[in-house]
Amino acid sequence: MKLREKPLRVGIVGAGPAGATLACLLAREGVDAVFFDDGRRPDMVVGESLIPRLVTVFRRLGIEDKVAELGTYKPGVTWVFDEKDALELSFTAMRGVLPTYAYNVPRRPFDDLIHNTALEAGARFIPCNVKLEVGTTELGEKVPRLAAETVALVPDWKGRQPDLLVDASGRRRLFAKLLSIRAKIGDRSDVSHFAHYENCTMPMPAGQTVITRLKHGWSWRIPLRNALSVGVVFNKDHAKQYGDNAEAQLEAVIDQNKPLADACSQRKRITAVTTYANYQLISEHGHGDGWVSVGDSFGFVDPMLSPGLAMAMVSAEKLADIIVKTSPSRWEAAFQNYLDWFREMLVAWQDLVDMFYDGRIFALFRTGADMTALFPYPFLNTIQRHFEKNIAGMAGGGLTNHPYSKRLLKFMGRYGIYGHEPENYAVV
Ligand SMILES: Cc1cc2nc3c(=O)[nH]c(=O)nc-3n(C[C@H](O)[C@H](O)[C@H](O)COP(=O)(O)OP(=O)(O)OC[C@H]3O[C@@H](n4cnc5c(N)ncnc54)[C@H](O)[C@@H]3O)c2cc1C
């Protein structure tokens, strides 16, 4: 849709998955989309395990075949909740709701792919550290503005601000910090170390991501084409018990957990260990006159269920549709609806993740397994399959905020657990 004779000018601060997806979709609609990035990304970036909801975004961007080439087909997720028991979730359970698979991807080539897709669509990229300043509208509202030195990097803007400025700066939350916008911070405050390894036993079925409950925290194993990505997430105080530095801590956790140690007994580390702070955050607001937030810059939740990239790219998709389909005079209401959706999705994800952390999901599955073994009636199997379909649909990103699925999970979490104490399965 070509909106006007003179294209709308949108400046996007940050060229991660959210910023690049937005730039691509806007440029395809004739918007003058300029995205900026300072290139300050570590060599190793987290976010390698994707969920089925993203496959629909890849199809819209026309890049699924390229994602498949650089990534690994991912049929589902297994949660190892103790040495003897695991919950294996196959994405086939979400047939009719979403694609029945996802991918695991190495982040650098994946991010380059989205970046190049945006360039091919006609978006302009400016490598720079964006400088911002606070402006004031006629109504006295404080808003972010590009500093003159950054505007000057786009000469044809002739010193004028773009029609819309988008914060896609990820956890740096540049606009929120500039305007002192508060945020709701989640309960957990963890640290995460990860690295890539060779010579490990790869999870089965091929491509399956494995989450393992640990004595302290949890770990991921994400099979990539040429390596296994292994990461641990735990409280900073617990981390210290495993060693003095990130490397020692990661290796000690692997050695001290039997399923991990068995899979990685011959391991050879082929990258440096990279550390991230892990917490949850939702901004109190994320738009104003001439600006709006997308991706992590507005909010993010715990990564145990891998919602990060899906939220980043789906929020970019939604925002692009609003920008091109809504007249700028009605952006304010449309942005408010978009951010209401965003906040509700983040809360729904966090509620789901909480049920994994507090052990209810595993207690429920143990109860289900007991019941079907004791009473092998077809209707119990049907109930179990129905429940699995809803959990898979929520974890895949298709039913995460669906009222029925949320009610079912809440009901089962309250009344469906017999003979098992959730705290015995909790992640501490
Ligand atoms: C421990 C951990 C594990 C995770 N695992 C997963 C997973 O398995 N799957 C998943 O989907 N997600 C995962 N995530 C989340 C995922 O990494 C993020 O949600 C995702 O990268 C967010 O994308 P984004 O585009 O919003 O932000 P980012 O990817 O952070 O991009 C922001 C960009 O803005 C740039 N920028 C910032 N400030 C400026 C400036 N002043 N000037 C110019 N550029 C600037 C940055 O350099 C960066 O390139 C994980 C997160 C953590 C912490």
mmCIF file of N, CA and C in Angstrom, residues 213-258:
data_model
loop_
_atom_site.group_PDB
_atom_site.id
_atom_site.type_symbol
_atom_site.label_atom_id
_atom_site.label_comp_id
_atom_site.label_asym_id
_atom_site.label_seq_id
_atom_site.Cartn_x
_atom_site.Cartn_y
_atom_site.Cartn_z
ATOM 1 N N ARG A 213 15.795 -29.494 34.415
ATOM 2 C CA ARG A 213 15.707 -28.884 35.741
ATOM 3 C C ARG A 213 16.969 -29.268 36.503
ATOM 4 N N LEU A 214 17.627 -28.281 37.098
ATOM 5 C CA LEU A 214 18.874 -28.543 37.805
ATOM 6 C C LEU A 214 18.652 -28.409 39.309
ATOM 7 N N LYS A 215 19.649 -28.781 40.056
ATOM 8 C CA LYS A 215 19.563 -28.579 41.515
ATOM 9 C C LYS A 215 19.312 -27.093 41.785
ATOM 10 N N HIS A 216 20.022 -26.252 41.068
ATOM 11 C CA HIS A 216 19.784 -24.809 41.141
ATOM 12 C C HIS A 216 19.531 -24.315 39.721
ATOM 13 N N GLY A 217 18.320 -23.893 39.425
ATOM 14 C CA GLY A 217 18.025 -23.322 38.114
ATOM 15 C C GLY A 217 17.709 -24.360 37.049
ATOM 16 N N TRP A 218 18.008 -24.014 35.807
ATOM 17 C CA TRP A 218 17.711 -24.920 34.686
ATOM 18 C C TRP A 218 18.742 -24.725 33.592
ATOM 19 N N SER A 219 18.762 -25.689 32.673
ATOM 20 C CA SER A 219 19.728 -25.568 31.587
ATOM 21 C C SER A 219 19.031 -25.774 30.250
ATOM 22 N N TRP A 220 19.660 -25.260 29.167
ATOM 23 C CA TRP A 220 19.142 -25.592 27.831
ATOM 24 C C TRP A 220 20.197 -26.343 27.048
ATOM 25 N N ARG A 221 19.710 -27.232 26.176
ATOM 26 C CA ARG A 221 20.551 -27.848 25.152
ATOM 27 C C ARG A 221 19.834 -27.613 23.830
ATOM 28 N N ILE A 222 20.461 -26.833 22.957
ATOM 29 C CA ILE A 222 19.829 -26.482 21.687
ATOM 30 C C ILE A 222 20.697 -27.034 20.560
ATOM 31 N N PRO A 223 20.214 -28.057 19.852
ATOM 32 C CA PRO A 223 21.039 -28.616 18.775
ATOM 33 C C PRO A 223 21.069 -27.704 17.559
ATOM 34 N N LEU A 224 22.273 -27.296 17.164
ATOM 35 C CA LEU A 224 22.465 -26.484 15.955
ATOM 36 C C LEU A 224 23.120 -27.384 14.906
ATOM 37 N N ARG A 225 23.364 -26.847 13.714
ATOM 38 C CA ARG A 225 23.915 -27.702 12.646
ATOM 39 C C ARG A 225 25.263 -28.301 13.018
ATOM 40 N N ASN A 226 26.163 -27.472 13.570
ATOM 41 C CA ASN A 226 27.526 -27.966 13.805
ATOM 42 C C ASN A 226 27.910 -27.978 15.279
ATOM 43 N N ALA A 227 26.960 -27.776 16.154
ATOM 44 C CA ALA A 227 27.314 -27.684 17.575
ATOM 45 C C ALA A 227 26.072 -27.867 18.436
ATOM 46 N N LEU A 228 26.335 -28.085 19.705
ATOM 47 C CA LEU A 228 25.243 -28.097 20.684
ATOM 48 C C LEU A 228 25.409 -26.843 21.538
ATOM 49 N N SER A 229 24.375 -26.017 21.597
ATOM 50 C CA SER A 229 24.426 -24.848 22.477
ATOM 51 C C SER A 229 23.973 -25.297 23.861
ATOM 52 N N VAL A 230 24.822 -25.061 24.851
ATOM 53 C CA VAL A 230 24.469 -25.451 26.221
ATOM 54 C C VAL A 230 24.486 -24.204 27.085
ATOM 55 N N GLY A 231 23.396 -23.969 27.795
ATOM 56 C CA GLY A 231 23.326 -22.791 28.655
ATOM 57 C C GLY A 231 22.748 -23.145 30.011
ATOM 58 N N VAL A 232 23.116 -22.379 31.012
ATOM 59 C CA VAL A 232 22.520 -22.564 32.341
ATOM 60 C C VAL A 232 21.959 -21.226 32.815
ATOM 61 N N VAL A 233 20.884 -21.306 33.573
ATOM 62 C CA VAL A 233 20.253 -20.111 34.129
ATOM 63 C C VAL A 233 20.067 -20.371 35.612
ATOM 64 N N PHE A 234 20.671 -19.554 36.445
ATOM 65 C CA PHE A 234 20.513 -19.751 37.887
ATOM 66 C C PHE A 234 20.720 -18.442 38.647
ATOM 67 N N ASN A 235 20.283 -18.472 39.880
ATOM 68 C CA ASN A 235 20.410 -17.313 40.741
ATOM 69 C C ASN A 235 21.896 -17.011 40.975
ATOM 70 N N LYS A 236 22.210 -15.704 41.051
ATOM 71 C CA LYS A 236 23.630 -15.323 41.165
ATOM 72 C C LYS A 236 24.304 -15.940 42.390
ATOM 73 N N ASP A 237 23.546 -16.047 43.506
ATOM 74 C CA ASP A 237 24.154 -16.602 44.718
ATOM 75 C C ASP A 237 24.471 -18.076 44.545
ATOM 76 N N HIS A 238 23.523 -18.801 43.895
ATOM 77 C CA HIS A 238 23.795 -20.221 43.633
ATOM 78 C C HIS A 238 24.982 -20.367 42.695
ATOM 79 N N ALA A 239 25.069 -19.460 41.712
ATOM 80 C CA ALA A 239 26.126 -19.565 40.703
ATOM 81 C C ALA A 239 27.501 -19.644 41.358
ATOM 82 N N LYS A 240 27.664 -18.847 42.432
ATOM 83 C CA LYS A 240 28.993 -18.768 43.080
ATOM 84 C C LYS A 240 29.443 -20.122 43.622
ATOM 85 N N GLN A 241 28.470 -20.982 43.978
ATOM 86 C CA GLN A 241 28.856 -22.298 44.525
ATOM 87 C C GLN A 241 29.566 -23.162 43.487
ATOM 88 N N TYR A 242 29.424 -22.825 42.236
ATOM 89 C CA TYR A 242 29.974 -23.686 41.179
ATOM 90 C C TYR A 242 31.348 -23.236 40.684
ATOM 91 N N GLY A 243 31.811 -22.113 41.149
ATOM 92 C CA GLY A 243 33.136 -21.669 40.698
ATOM 93 C C GLY A 243 33.246 -20.155 40.734
ATOM 94 N N ASP A 244 34.466 -19.677 40.440
ATOM 95 C CA ASP A 244 34.740 -18.242 40.567
ATOM 96 C C ASP A 244 34.408 -17.455 39.309
ATOM 97 N N ASN A 245 34.318 -18.159 38.189
ATOM 98 C CA ASN A 245 34.060 -17.416 36.951
ATOM 99 C C ASN A 245 33.059 -18.185 36.086
ATOM 100 N N ALA A 246 32.617 -17.511 35.025
ATOM 101 C CA ALA A 246 31.541 -18.052 34.186
ATOM 102 C C ALA A 246 31.906 -19.428 33.616
ATOM 103 N N GLU A 247 33.156 -19.529 33.152
ATOM 104 C CA GLU A 247 33.601 -20.770 32.535
ATOM 105 C C GLU A 247 33.523 -21.933 33.524
ATOM 106 N N ALA A 248 34.087 -21.697 34.707
ATOM 107 C CA ALA A 248 34.108 -22.751 35.734
ATOM 108 C C ALA A 248 32.680 -23.119 36.133
ATOM 109 N N GLN A 249 31.817 -22.115 36.252
ATOM 110 C CA GLN A 249 30.444 -22.375 36.681
ATOM 111 C C GLN A 249 29.689 -23.213 35.655
ATOM 112 N N LEU A 250 29.828 -22.840 34.376
ATOM 113 C CA LEU A 250 29.112 -23.586 33.329
ATOM 114 C C LEU A 250 29.595 -25.041 33.293
ATOM 115 N N GLU A 251 30.901 -25.223 33.311
ATOM 116 C CA GLU A 251 31.441 -26.595 33.216
ATOM 117 C C GLU A 251 31.036 -27.421 34.443
ATOM 118 N N ALA A 252 31.054 -26.793 35.629
ATOM 119 C CA ALA A 252 30.720 -27.547 36.850
ATOM 120 C C ALA A 252 29.247 -27.955 36.845
ATOM 121 N N VAL A 253 28.375 -27.075 36.391
ATOM 122 C CA VAL A 253 26.951 -27.430 36.353
ATOM 123 C C VAL A 253 26.747 -28.618 35.417
ATOM 124 N N ILE A 254 27.407 -28.582 34.269
ATOM 125 C CA ILE A 254 27.255 -29.698 33.316
ATOM 126 C C ILE A 254 27.728 -31.007 33.970
ATOM 127 N N ASP A 255 28.881 -30.940 34.642
ATOM 128 C CA ASP A 255 29.433 -32.162 35.240
ATOM 129 C C ASP A 255 28.580 -32.688 36.383
ATOM 130 N N GLN A 256 27.874 -31.794 37.073
ATOM 131 C CA GLN A 256 27.165 -32.240 38.281
ATOM 132 C C GLN A 256 25.721 -32.671 38.030
ATOM 133 N N ASN A 257 25.231 -32.541 36.812
ATOM 134 C CA ASN A 257 23.870 -32.990 36.530
ATOM 135 C C ASN A 257 23.966 -34.222 35.619
ATOM 136 N N LYS A 258 23.393 -35.352 36.074
ATOM 137 C CA LYS A 258 23.636 -36.599 35.335
ATOM 138 C C LYS A 258 23.172 -36.552 33.866
#
